Amino acid sequence: MSTLKKVLAQKIDEHRPRTTRLLKEFGEVSLGEVTVSQCIGGARGIKSLVTDISYLDPMEGIRFRGKTIDETFAALPKVPGSEYPYVEGFWYMLLTGDVPTMEQTLEVVADWKRRSQVPEYVYDVLRAMPRDSHPMTMFSTAVLTMQRDSVFSKNYAAGKFNKMTCWEDMYEDASNMMAKLGPIGAYIYRMKYRGDTPIAADPNLDFGGNFAHMMGVDAPYDDVARMYFIIHSDHESGNVSAHTTHLVASALSDAYYSYSAGLNGLAGPLHGLANEEVLRWTQNFMQQLGGQVPTEEKLKEALWATLNSGQVIPGYGHAVLRKTDPRYTSQREFCLKTPGLKDYPLFQLIKMIYEVAPGVLTEHGKAKNPWPNVDAQSGVIQWYYGVTEYEFYTVLFGIGRALGCLANITWDRALGYGIERPKSVTTPMLEAVAGIK
Ligand code: HAX
């Protein structure tokens, strides 16, 4: 058994009595009330999920296993020659809560390599799809296609389901899938946008390095990939992609069914697709100005025109956050310290939007959070390194998001979280509670 799996098994054994005690002795303790607006408005803020993998503070932003993004980057073992850590070491940390040593990290690197061969039938399915299918449709389909290889589903069908050990099958499925997602994403990219010229994996590279290699993009795109996958990994379990994955898994669906569903949620414009929308909006605007960075006045006008036409300003606002998203800040800092990117006109415009949009949104008075989220900044970096196909950006998000979703559903199984079934009410019931005659 790998060190990661052994440590995870220990952590699960230690954690289980806490969950059992809470449920048995304190199951009736109330966490708060549910209001009519929460009921109609997307269950916003209702405390009804448990995860120890990440926590989102409205003012501070995300912490992964108690660590901010900067602390996470500082703590984890780095890829030689890079300032950024191994994605594989981050996976170890998300699953166990421990910062792995270099040796433990390299064990995961080797383990993922063993698991990374994408079955030929996945490519056959992708190649049979219309070439103009959205890359998220392709990506989600590729994940679903691999369901036939699910260890959990095979064992379940063979009557080998055991509540105490079924997390191990989820862990196997999660690891098998995770190792293949970079290669699948890069394959879709090369097939769809680079004249059908897939690049074979380089067995000497880590997950992030190999992704950059298979995309055919030179350094420092390997660092961009490592940073990108880590910062997009997890944002508590209530966001659409994580919650969908958790919900589907709660029916004992396997990791493939569950994450494919999560990806379909990520593909929505109010969620992961926003990174595509930000760049489209920004570039259309720049094009109207003949490729020039606008004046602040012109930018204000454009932002108001967007709001007045009933559209949202993509990349701004958040359901939980009430300040600038630290995932935005991390990417901004990458741009500011990277020669070339720092003075890149598109980045200049993104910077200017950051100076102007919060004021416009505040004056508009609707959005509870006028500050940028992760998606406001990510497209410009991709564009700069030649990944100019907006549509593909959500696939990158989806590779990163898998880390959080899959770590979460492994723990869901370990702790035996129940099948989800919130209760619905009818409109007359709400009216009655509200005292409407
Ligand atoms: N531009 C214009 N209006 C906005 C807005 C924005 N960026 N953000 C919120 N609003 C509006 C809402 O549409 C809502 O209007 P109505 O009352 O007319 O419905 C009102 O302000 C209150 O919304 P809220 O409570 O502040 O925000 P929600 O929790 O309802 O929604 C969203 C959060 C992220 C979906 C929202 O801010 C939004 O649509 N932002 C733009 C799209 C975006 O950037 N999405 C990516 C979010 C990050 C993420 O999950 N990435 O995957």
Tab-separated table of C-alpha atoms and ligand atoms in Angstrom:
chain	number	residue	atom	x	y	z
A	1	MET	CA	0.000	0.000	0.000
A	2	SER	CA	1.315	3.489	-0.851
A	3	THR	CA	2.279	5.873	1.951
A	4	LEU	CA	-0.554	8.190	0.920
A	5	LYS	CA	-3.172	5.455	1.178
A	6	LYS	CA	-1.755	4.223	4.503
A	7	VAL	CA	-1.755	7.723	6.005
A	8	LEU	CA	-5.238	8.362	4.641
A	9	ALA	CA	-6.506	5.115	6.193
A	10	GLN	CA	-5.070	6.195	9.571
A	11	LYS	CA	-6.645	9.642	9.319
A	12	ILE	CA	-9.992	8.130	8.428
A	13	ASP	CA	-9.850	5.766	11.431
A	14	GLU	CA	-9.005	8.686	13.699
A	15	HIS	CA	-11.753	10.895	12.266
A	16	ARG	CA	-14.671	8.461	12.175
A	17	PRO	CA	-15.470	8.510	15.920
A	18	ARG	CA	-15.848	12.321	15.764
A	19	THR	CA	-18.489	12.108	13.057
A	20	THR	CA	-20.248	9.210	14.787
A	21	ARG	CA	-20.319	11.075	18.108
A	22	LEU	CA	-21.662	14.275	16.533
A	23	LEU	CA	-24.398	12.339	14.823
A	24	LYS	CA	-25.375	10.140	17.775
A	25	GLU	CA	-25.087	12.580	20.665
A	26	PHE	CA	-25.647	15.954	19.033
A	27	GLY	CA	-27.720	15.172	15.984
A	28	GLU	CA	-30.585	17.460	17.062
A	29	VAL	CA	-28.451	20.560	17.729
A	30	SER	CA	-29.586	23.362	15.389
A	31	LEU	CA	-27.203	25.216	13.072
A	32	GLY	CA	-29.709	27.967	12.278
A	33	GLU	CA	-32.930	28.688	10.493
A	34	VAL	CA	-33.864	28.672	6.823
A	35	THR	CA	-35.484	31.799	5.429
A	36	VAL	CA	-37.886	32.173	2.528
A	37	SER	CA	-35.227	33.981	0.485
A	38	GLN	CA	-32.749	31.122	1.021
A	39	CYS	CA	-35.404	28.699	-0.117
A	40	ILE	CA	-36.085	30.609	-3.339
A	41	GLY	CA	-32.565	31.972	-3.783
A	42	GLY	CA	-30.404	28.925	-4.350
A	43	ALA	CA	-30.005	27.762	-0.726
A	44	ARG	CA	-27.482	30.571	-0.268
A	45	GLY	CA	-25.676	30.303	3.049
A	46	ILE	CA	-27.675	27.360	4.449
A	47	LYS	CA	-25.264	25.279	6.492
A	48	SER	CA	-25.965	21.755	5.328
A	49	LEU	CA	-22.655	20.307	4.112
A	50	VAL	CA	-19.532	19.156	5.942
A	51	THR	CA	-15.994	19.173	4.579
A	52	ASP	CA	-12.608	19.492	6.233
A	53	ILE	CA	-10.716	19.847	2.971
A	54	SER	CA	-11.155	23.571	2.467
A	55	TYR	CA	-12.958	26.463	4.121
A	56	LEU	CA	-14.048	29.711	2.496
A	57	ASP	CA	-14.090	32.747	4.722
A	58	PRO	CA	-16.074	35.585	3.093
A	59	MET	CA	-13.391	38.160	3.908
A	60	GLU	CA	-10.206	36.128	3.773
A	61	GLY	CA	-10.955	33.704	0.951
A	62	ILE	CA	-10.030	30.069	0.643
A	63	ARG	CA	-7.875	27.972	2.942
A	64	PHE	CA	-6.889	24.492	1.857
A	65	ARG	CA	-6.572	22.268	4.926
A	66	GLY	CA	-6.135	25.386	7.038
A	67	LYS	CA	-3.589	27.027	4.740
A	68	THR	CA	-4.019	30.152	2.613
A	69	ILE	CA	-2.923	29.937	-1.019
A	70	ASP	CA	0.427	31.583	-0.215
A	71	GLU	CA	1.007	29.284	2.759
A	72	THR	CA	0.122	26.287	0.589
A	73	PHE	CA	2.617	27.292	-2.100
A	74	ALA	CA	5.295	27.943	0.534
A	75	ALA	CA	4.780	24.682	2.408
A	76	LEU	CA	4.664	22.077	-0.366
A	77	PRO	CA	7.720	20.469	-2.000
A	78	LYS	CA	8.681	22.290	-5.202
A	79	VAL	CA	9.396	20.883	-8.614
A	80	PRO	CA	13.177	21.273	-9.194
A	81	GLY	CA	13.860	24.570	-10.966
A	82	SER	CA	10.356	25.871	-10.247
A	83	GLU	CA	8.860	28.151	-7.606
A	84	TYR	CA	5.648	26.163	-7.746
A	85	PRO	CA	4.859	22.908	-5.984
A	86	TYR	CA	3.979	19.512	-7.359
A	87	VAL	CA	0.252	19.102	-7.963
A	88	GLU	CA	0.771	15.557	-6.701
A	89	GLY	CA	2.017	16.829	-3.318
A	90	PHE	CA	-1.007	19.097	-3.099
A	91	TRP	CA	-3.278	16.072	-3.676
A	92	TYR	CA	-1.530	14.372	-0.732
A	93	MET	CA	-2.203	17.442	1.411
A	94	LEU	CA	-5.852	17.747	0.386
A	95	LEU	CA	-6.511	14.092	1.188
A	96	THR	CA	-4.603	13.794	4.463
A	97	GLY	CA	-4.246	17.332	5.813
A	98	ASP	CA	-0.471	16.712	6.091
A	99	VAL	CA	2.228	18.472	4.096
A	100	PRO	CA	4.092	15.630	2.400
A	101	THR	CA	7.858	15.270	2.346
A	102	MET	CA	9.605	15.303	-1.027
A	103	GLU	CA	9.834	11.505	-0.844
A	104	GLN	CA	6.106	11.118	-0.191
A	105	THR	CA	5.379	13.564	-3.002
A	106	LEU	CA	7.543	11.666	-5.461
A	107	GLU	CA	5.749	8.475	-4.499
A	108	VAL	CA	2.480	10.077	-5.672
A	109	VAL	CA	4.211	11.330	-8.827
A	110	ALA	CA	5.262	7.738	-9.605
A	111	ASP	CA	1.826	6.356	-8.650
A	112	TRP	CA	0.017	8.764	-10.981
A	113	LYS	CA	2.405	7.893	-13.801
A	114	ARG	CA	1.456	4.248	-13.439
A	115	ARG	CA	-2.206	5.207	-13.619
A	116	SER	CA	-1.961	7.788	-16.397
A	117	GLN	CA	-2.393	5.679	-19.546
A	118	VAL	CA	-5.657	6.849	-21.135
A	119	PRO	CA	-7.619	3.916	-22.597
A	120	GLU	CA	-7.767	3.972	-26.397
A	121	TYR	CA	-11.587	3.835	-26.322
A	122	VAL	CA	-11.648	7.303	-24.738
A	123	TYR	CA	-9.866	8.701	-27.777
A	124	ASP	CA	-12.203	6.765	-30.080
A	125	VAL	CA	-15.223	8.341	-28.396
A	126	LEU	CA	-13.693	11.818	-28.513
A	127	ARG	CA	-12.829	11.411	-32.174
A	128	ALA	CA	-16.375	10.277	-32.982
A	129	MET	CA	-17.844	13.488	-31.553
A	130	PRO	CA	-18.511	16.426	-33.868
A	131	ARG	CA	-15.275	18.431	-33.833
A	132	ASP	CA	-17.202	21.594	-32.993
A	133	SER	CA	-18.590	20.106	-29.757
A	134	HIS	CA	-17.739	22.320	-26.801
A	135	PRO	CA	-14.510	21.104	-25.159
A	136	MET	CA	-16.364	20.822	-21.829
A	137	THR	CA	-18.826	18.427	-23.488
A	138	MET	CA	-15.857	16.414	-24.725
A	139	PHE	CA	-14.130	16.496	-21.356
A	140	SER	CA	-17.202	15.462	-19.393
A	141	THR	CA	-17.924	12.709	-21.942
A	142	ALA	CA	-14.355	11.406	-21.676
A	143	VAL	CA	-14.727	11.147	-17.891
A	144	LEU	CA	-18.086	9.380	-18.188
A	145	THR	CA	-16.713	7.016	-20.832
A	146	MET	CA	-14.163	5.708	-18.327
A	147	GLN	CA	-16.958	4.656	-15.942
A	148	ARG	CA	-16.719	1.127	-17.316
A	149	ASP	CA	-13.379	0.842	-15.502
A	150	SER	CA	-14.695	1.952	-12.119
A	151	VAL	CA	-13.243	-0.221	-9.352
A	152	PHE	CA	-16.108	0.775	-7.042
A	153	SER	CA	-18.845	-0.149	-9.522
A	154	LYS	CA	-17.205	-3.476	-10.394
A	155	ASN	CA	-16.888	-4.426	-6.741
A	156	TYR	CA	-20.409	-3.218	-5.969
A	157	ALA	CA	-21.839	-5.325	-8.810
A	158	ALA	CA	-19.882	-8.311	-7.489
A	159	GLY	CA	-21.581	-7.934	-4.094
A	160	LYS	CA	-18.422	-6.676	-2.414
A	161	PHE	CA	-19.809	-3.453	-0.971
A	162	ASN	CA	-18.605	-2.779	2.536
A	163	LYS	CA	-19.462	0.491	4.252
A	164	MET	CA	-16.182	0.642	6.156
A	165	THR	CA	-13.830	-0.074	3.270
A	166	CYS	CA	-15.690	1.298	0.228
A	167	TRP	CA	-13.674	4.532	0.433
A	168	GLU	CA	-10.697	2.533	-0.839
A	169	ASP	CA	-12.480	1.842	-4.129
A	170	MET	CA	-13.377	5.524	-4.365
A	171	TYR	CA	-9.735	6.387	-3.707
A	172	GLU	CA	-8.635	4.023	-6.495
A	173	ASP	CA	-11.157	5.508	-8.938
A	174	ALA	CA	-10.242	9.048	-7.906
A	175	SER	CA	-6.496	8.404	-8.347
A	176	ASN	CA	-6.981	6.589	-11.655
A	177	MET	CA	-9.108	9.435	-12.976
A	178	MET	CA	-6.957	12.266	-11.637
A	179	ALA	CA	-3.823	10.887	-13.299
A	180	LYS	CA	-5.545	10.869	-16.708
A	181	LEU	CA	-7.284	14.242	-16.667
A	182	GLY	CA	-4.257	16.309	-17.737
A	183	PRO	CA	-3.481	14.039	-20.703
A	184	ILE	CA	-7.172	13.964	-21.722
A	185	GLY	CA	-7.477	17.755	-21.539
A	186	ALA	CA	-4.320	18.240	-23.609
A	187	TYR	CA	-5.493	15.654	-26.146
A	188	ILE	CA	-8.789	17.493	-26.632
A	189	TYR	CA	-6.861	20.725	-27.085
A	190	ARG	CA	-4.437	19.369	-29.688
A	191	MET	CA	-7.156	17.469	-31.540
A	192	LYS	CA	-9.554	20.380	-31.679
A	193	TYR	CA	-7.353	23.428	-32.023
A	194	ARG	CA	-3.923	22.313	-33.221
A	195	GLY	CA	-4.755	20.432	-36.401
A	196	ASP	CA	-5.220	17.081	-34.670
A	197	THR	CA	-1.598	16.759	-33.553
A	198	PRO	CA	-1.651	15.128	-30.099
A	199	ILE	CA	1.670	15.014	-28.257
A	200	ALA	CA	2.701	11.873	-26.362
A	201	ALA	CA	3.287	12.101	-22.614
A	202	ASP	CA	6.827	12.576	-21.292
A	203	PRO	CA	7.296	10.018	-18.503
A	204	ASN	CA	10.003	12.145	-16.875
A	205	LEU	CA	7.692	15.026	-16.072
A	206	ASP	CA	5.366	15.752	-13.165
A	207	PHE	CA	1.622	16.306	-13.703
A	208	GLY	CA	1.906	20.067	-14.368
A	209	GLY	CA	5.048	19.756	-16.489
A	210	ASN	CA	3.587	16.960	-18.540
A	211	PHE	CA	0.397	18.912	-19.128
A	212	ALA	CA	2.382	21.868	-20.532
A	213	HIS	CA	4.419	19.443	-22.656
A	214	MET	CA	1.307	17.701	-24.047
A	215	MET	CA	-0.296	21.082	-24.754
A	216	GLY	CA	2.819	21.972	-26.731
A	217	VAL	CA	3.412	25.174	-24.744
A	218	ASP	CA	6.891	26.056	-23.466
A	219	ALA	CA	7.988	27.048	-19.972
A	220	PRO	CA	6.865	28.792	-17.847
A	221	TYR	CA	3.512	27.329	-18.896
A	222	ASP	CA	4.363	24.314	-16.698
A	223	ASP	CA	4.316	26.693	-13.714
A	224	VAL	CA	1.110	28.286	-14.947
A	225	ALA	CA	-0.435	24.808	-15.055
A	226	ARG	CA	0.741	23.929	-11.514
A	227	MET	CA	-0.502	27.237	-10.124
A	228	TYR	CA	-3.756	27.079	-12.046
A	229	PHE	CA	-4.661	23.518	-11.029
A	230	ILE	CA	-3.912	24.183	-7.362
A	231	ILE	CA	-5.777	27.477	-7.000
A	232	HIS	CA	-8.845	26.117	-8.824
A	233	SER	CA	-8.952	22.859	-6.865
A	234	ASP	CA	-11.451	23.471	-4.118
A	235	HIS	CA	-13.737	26.174	-2.754
A	236	GLU	CA	-15.638	24.359	0.006
A	237	SER	CA	-18.258	21.869	-1.022
A	238	GLY	CA	-21.251	24.126	-1.711
A	239	ASN	CA	-20.238	25.543	-5.117
A	240	VAL	CA	-22.031	24.035	-8.095
A	241	SER	CA	-19.300	21.679	-9.354
A	242	ALA	CA	-18.312	20.365	-5.923
A	243	HIS	CA	-21.862	20.127	-4.683
A	244	THR	CA	-23.043	18.321	-7.810
A	245	THR	CA	-20.183	15.842	-7.527
A	246	HIS	CA	-21.012	15.264	-3.856
A	247	LEU	CA	-24.747	14.971	-4.552
A	248	VAL	CA	-24.342	12.391	-7.302
A	249	ALA	CA	-21.787	10.434	-5.246
A	250	SER	CA	-24.217	10.404	-2.314
A	251	ALA	CA	-26.369	7.965	-4.325
A	252	LEU	CA	-23.304	5.638	-4.292
A	253	SER	CA	-22.650	6.550	-7.909
A	254	ASP	CA	-18.973	6.075	-8.650
A	255	ALA	CA	-16.365	8.803	-9.140
A	256	TYR	CA	-16.804	8.869	-12.934
A	257	TYR	CA	-20.571	9.406	-12.837
A	258	SER	CA	-20.125	11.941	-10.084
A	259	TYR	CA	-17.334	14.062	-11.521
A	260	SER	CA	-18.748	14.036	-15.029
A	261	ALA	CA	-21.908	15.570	-13.526
A	262	GLY	CA	-19.811	18.095	-11.600
A	263	LEU	CA	-18.127	19.143	-14.830
A	264	ASN	CA	-21.501	19.776	-16.440
A	265	GLY	CA	-22.229	22.229	-13.635
A	266	LEU	CA	-18.829	23.837	-14.012
A	267	ALA	CA	-19.717	24.498	-17.661
A	268	GLY	CA	-22.375	27.079	-16.676
A	269	PRO	CA	-21.696	30.782	-17.357
A	270	LEU	CA	-22.357	31.727	-13.726
A	271	HIS	CA	-19.710	29.219	-12.623
A	272	GLY	CA	-16.589	27.996	-14.471
A	273	LEU	CA	-17.546	29.286	-17.897
A	274	ALA	CA	-17.159	32.817	-16.528
A	275	ASN	CA	-13.402	32.675	-17.312
A	276	GLU	CA	-14.253	32.265	-21.003
A	277	GLU	CA	-16.821	35.069	-20.804
A	278	VAL	CA	-14.386	37.491	-19.157
A	279	LEU	CA	-11.895	37.272	-21.956
A	280	ARG	CA	-14.551	37.390	-24.664
A	281	TRP	CA	-16.053	40.516	-23.091
A	282	THR	CA	-12.647	42.161	-22.634
A	283	GLN	CA	-11.378	41.392	-26.111
A	284	ASN	CA	-14.587	42.429	-27.853
A	285	PHE	CA	-14.336	45.692	-26.028
A	286	MET	CA	-10.671	46.186	-26.984
A	287	GLN	CA	-11.481	45.301	-30.584
A	288	GLN	CA	-14.160	48.000	-30.689
A	289	LEU	CA	-11.407	50.421	-29.694
A	290	GLY	CA	-9.082	49.226	-32.456
A	291	GLY	CA	-6.929	47.158	-30.053
A	292	GLN	CA	-6.233	50.100	-27.732
A	293	VAL	CA	-6.405	50.085	-23.945
A	294	PRO	CA	-9.386	52.389	-23.230
A	295	THR	CA	-9.520	55.416	-21.028
A	296	GLU	CA	-11.202	54.955	-17.650
A	297	GLU	CA	-14.176	56.934	-18.924
A	298	LYS	CA	-14.672	54.615	-21.909
A	299	LEU	CA	-14.323	51.589	-19.672
A	300	LYS	CA	-16.955	52.901	-17.263
A	301	GLU	CA	-19.325	53.446	-20.198
A	302	ALA	CA	-18.778	49.878	-21.396
A	303	LEU	CA	-19.369	48.436	-17.926
A	304	TRP	CA	-22.596	50.405	-17.560
A	305	ALA	CA	-23.713	49.343	-21.047
A	306	THR	CA	-23.224	45.706	-20.013
A	307	LEU	CA	-25.195	46.166	-16.794
A	308	ASN	CA	-27.946	48.175	-18.483
A	309	SER	CA	-28.426	45.459	-21.081
A	310	GLY	CA	-29.215	43.096	-18.194
A	311	GLN	CA	-25.963	41.147	-18.332
A	312	VAL	CA	-23.592	40.467	-15.475
A	313	ILE	CA	-19.999	41.686	-15.445
A	314	PRO	CA	-18.232	38.379	-15.781
A	315	GLY	CA	-15.525	37.620	-13.257
A	316	TYR	CA	-17.028	39.914	-10.630
A	317	GLY	CA	-19.168	38.999	-7.627
A	318	HIS	CA	-19.367	35.833	-5.596
A	319	ALA	CA	-21.931	33.853	-3.665
A	320	VAL	CA	-19.767	33.707	-0.512
A	321	LEU	CA	-16.746	36.017	-0.903
A	322	ARG	CA	-17.036	39.662	0.077
A	323	LYS	CA	-13.586	40.842	-0.975
A	324	THR	CA	-11.085	40.311	-3.798
A	325	ASP	CA	-10.649	36.589	-4.352
A	326	PRO	CA	-7.112	35.544	-3.316
A	327	ARG	CA	-7.124	33.257	-6.369
A	328	TYR	CA	-7.442	36.448	-8.437
A	329	THR	CA	-4.587	38.012	-6.457
A	330	SER	CA	-2.315	35.006	-6.951
A	331	GLN	CA	-2.716	35.180	-10.712
A	332	ARG	CA	-2.347	38.952	-10.718
A	333	GLU	CA	0.930	38.588	-8.833
A	334	PHE	CA	2.097	36.042	-11.387
A	335	CYS	CA	1.394	38.602	-14.132
A	336	LEU	CA	3.074	41.428	-12.233
A	337	LYS	CA	6.287	39.448	-11.722
A	338	THR	CA	6.463	37.976	-15.229
A	339	PRO	CA	8.342	40.167	-17.723
A	340	GLY	CA	6.251	40.645	-20.831
A	341	LEU	CA	2.981	39.847	-19.121
A	342	LYS	CA	3.302	42.809	-16.781
A	343	ASP	CA	3.119	45.282	-19.695
A	344	TYR	CA	0.865	43.197	-21.908
A	345	PRO	CA	-2.050	45.397	-23.108
A	346	LEU	CA	-4.687	42.817	-22.233
A	347	PHE	CA	-3.324	42.609	-18.680
A	348	GLN	CA	-3.282	46.419	-18.524
A	349	LEU	CA	-6.982	46.373	-19.343
A	350	ILE	CA	-7.732	43.621	-16.787
A	351	LYS	CA	-5.875	45.768	-14.227
A	352	MET	CA	-7.897	48.813	-15.208
A	353	ILE	CA	-11.163	46.872	-14.907
A	354	TYR	CA	-10.093	45.981	-11.348
A	355	GLU	CA	-9.716	49.689	-10.628
A	356	VAL	CA	-13.043	50.689	-12.189
A	357	ALA	CA	-15.551	47.813	-11.979
A	358	PRO	CA	-15.909	47.595	-8.173
A	359	GLY	CA	-17.006	51.251	-8.089
A	360	VAL	CA	-19.471	50.757	-10.937
A	361	LEU	CA	-20.928	47.619	-9.353
A	362	THR	CA	-21.228	49.389	-6.001
A	363	GLU	CA	-23.065	52.280	-7.629
A	364	HIS	CA	-25.262	49.811	-9.515
A	365	GLY	CA	-26.178	48.503	-6.074
A	366	LYS	CA	-27.177	44.938	-6.809
A	367	ALA	CA	-24.153	42.658	-6.436
A	368	LYS	CA	-23.378	41.902	-2.797
A	369	ASN	CA	-19.722	41.584	-3.700
A	370	PRO	CA	-18.327	44.087	-6.222
A	371	TRP	CA	-14.844	42.514	-6.185
A	372	PRO	CA	-13.279	40.160	-8.737
A	373	ASN	CA	-13.331	36.385	-8.451
A	374	VAL	CA	-10.846	33.854	-9.822
A	375	ASP	CA	-12.246	34.036	-13.355
A	376	ALA	CA	-11.527	37.741	-13.865
A	377	GLN	CA	-7.832	37.103	-14.251
A	378	SER	CA	-7.223	33.601	-15.539
A	379	GLY	CA	-7.913	34.034	-19.262
A	380	VAL	CA	-5.294	36.712	-19.829
A	381	ILE	CA	-2.489	34.392	-18.697
A	382	GLN	CA	-3.663	31.650	-21.014
A	383	TRP	CA	-3.938	34.080	-23.899
A	384	TYR	CA	-0.460	35.414	-23.320
A	385	TYR	CA	1.018	31.914	-23.573
A	386	GLY	CA	-0.803	31.243	-26.832
A	387	VAL	CA	-3.784	29.305	-25.495
A	388	THR	CA	-6.190	31.668	-27.187
A	389	GLU	CA	-9.225	29.424	-27.503
A	390	TYR	CA	-11.542	30.804	-24.786
A	391	GLU	CA	-13.776	27.786	-24.931
A	392	PHE	CA	-10.981	25.646	-23.571
A	393	TYR	CA	-10.433	27.621	-20.375
A	394	THR	CA	-13.120	25.836	-18.396
A	395	VAL	CA	-11.432	22.497	-19.170
A	396	LEU	CA	-8.345	23.816	-17.374
A	397	PHE	CA	-10.564	24.751	-14.448
A	398	GLY	CA	-12.091	21.269	-14.606
A	399	ILE	CA	-8.719	19.525	-14.349
A	400	GLY	CA	-7.905	21.546	-11.238
A	401	ARG	CA	-11.363	21.280	-9.696
A	402	ALA	CA	-11.143	17.489	-9.864
A	403	LEU	CA	-8.531	17.572	-7.065
A	404	GLY	CA	-11.012	19.028	-4.604
A	405	CYS	CA	-14.111	17.183	-5.795
A	406	LEU	CA	-12.409	13.787	-5.808
A	407	ALA	CA	-10.724	14.295	-2.438
A	408	ASN	CA	-14.104	15.294	-1.021
A	409	ILE	CA	-16.035	12.303	-2.310
A	410	THR	CA	-13.317	9.953	-1.042
A	411	TRP	CA	-13.886	11.378	2.444
A	412	ASP	CA	-17.683	11.372	1.935
A	413	ARG	CA	-17.510	7.611	1.479
A	414	ALA	CA	-15.092	7.147	4.374
A	415	LEU	CA	-17.389	9.001	6.770
A	416	GLY	CA	-20.562	7.466	5.357
A	417	TYR	CA	-22.331	10.751	4.605
A	418	GLY	CA	-25.957	10.075	3.712
A	419	ILE	CA	-27.733	10.263	0.393
A	420	GLU	CA	-28.771	13.897	-0.135
A	421	ARG	CA	-32.447	14.647	0.013
A	422	PRO	CA	-33.380	18.210	1.014
A	423	LYS	CA	-37.090	18.809	1.540
A	424	SER	CA	-39.173	20.853	-0.881
A	425	VAL	CA	-42.087	23.051	0.067
A	426	THR	CA	-44.801	24.498	-2.164
A	427	THR	CA	-45.445	28.178	-2.900
A	428	PRO	CA	-48.731	28.106	-0.868
A	429	MET	CA	-46.736	26.732	2.085
A	430	LEU	CA	-44.275	29.617	1.827
A	431	GLU	CA	-47.167	32.086	1.561
A	432	ALA	CA	-48.770	30.559	4.634
A	433	VAL	CA	-45.537	30.819	6.650
A	434	ALA	CA	-45.169	34.422	5.470
A	435	GLY	CA	-48.703	35.198	6.625
A	436	ILE	CA	-49.944	36.016	3.115
A	437	LYS	CA	-53.704	35.477	2.930
B	1	HAX	N1	-22.597	41.849	-12.548
B	1	HAX	C1	-23.856	42.281	-12.502
B	1	HAX	N2	-24.761	41.915	-11.572
B	1	HAX	C2	-24.331	41.077	-10.626
B	1	HAX	C3	-23.010	40.593	-10.576
B	1	HAX	C4	-22.129	41.002	-11.600
B	1	HAX	N3	-20.889	40.560	-11.682
B	1	HAX	N4	-22.895	39.771	-9.514
B	1	HAX	C5	-24.105	39.738	-8.909
B	1	HAX	N5	-24.973	40.528	-9.587
B	1	HAX	C6	-26.395	40.676	-9.342
B	1	HAX	C7	-27.072	39.343	-9.385
B	1	HAX	O1	-27.347	38.939	-10.718
B	1	HAX	C8	-28.298	39.557	-8.556
B	1	HAX	O2	-29.235	40.252	-9.354
B	1	HAX	P1	-30.820	39.945	-9.228
B	1	HAX	O3	-31.176	40.363	-7.844
B	1	HAX	O4	-31.413	40.781	-10.303
B	1	HAX	O5	-30.978	38.482	-9.440
B	1	HAX	C9	-27.797	40.524	-7.488
B	1	HAX	O6	-26.616	41.125	-8.015
B	1	HAX	C10	-27.443	39.840	-6.180
B	1	HAX	O7	-26.552	38.774	-6.442
B	1	HAX	P2	-25.478	38.324	-5.350
B	1	HAX	O8	-26.215	37.847	-4.142
B	1	HAX	O9	-24.466	39.388	-5.151
B	1	HAX	O10	-24.738	37.121	-6.098
B	1	HAX	P3	-25.210	35.616	-6.225
B	1	HAX	O11	-24.753	34.900	-5.023
B	1	HAX	O12	-26.658	35.519	-6.552
B	1	HAX	O13	-24.408	35.158	-7.515
B	1	HAX	C11	-22.501	35.015	-8.917
B	1	HAX	C12	-23.001	34.983	-7.477
B	1	HAX	C13	-21.026	34.674	-8.916
B	1	HAX	C14	-23.251	33.998	-9.751
B	1	HAX	C15	-22.712	36.459	-9.478
B	1	HAX	O14	-21.928	37.366	-8.736
B	1	HAX	C16	-22.378	36.566	-10.960
B	1	HAX	O15	-23.245	36.291	-11.778
B	1	HAX	N6	-21.120	36.985	-11.321
B	1	HAX	C17	-20.695	37.055	-12.691
B	1	HAX	C18	-20.376	35.667	-13.215
B	1	HAX	C19	-19.126	35.126	-12.572
B	1	HAX	O16	-18.110	35.797	-12.477
B	1	HAX	N7	-19.175	33.852	-12.174
B	1	HAX	C20	-18.006	33.157	-11.607
B	1	HAX	C21	-18.078	33.048	-10.089
B	1	HAX	C22	-16.877	32.367	-9.517
B	1	HAX	C23	-16.948	30.914	-9.779
B	1	HAX	O17	-17.753	30.180	-9.250
B	1	HAX	N8	-16.190	30.475	-10.699
B	1	HAX	O18	-16.353	29.245	-11.104
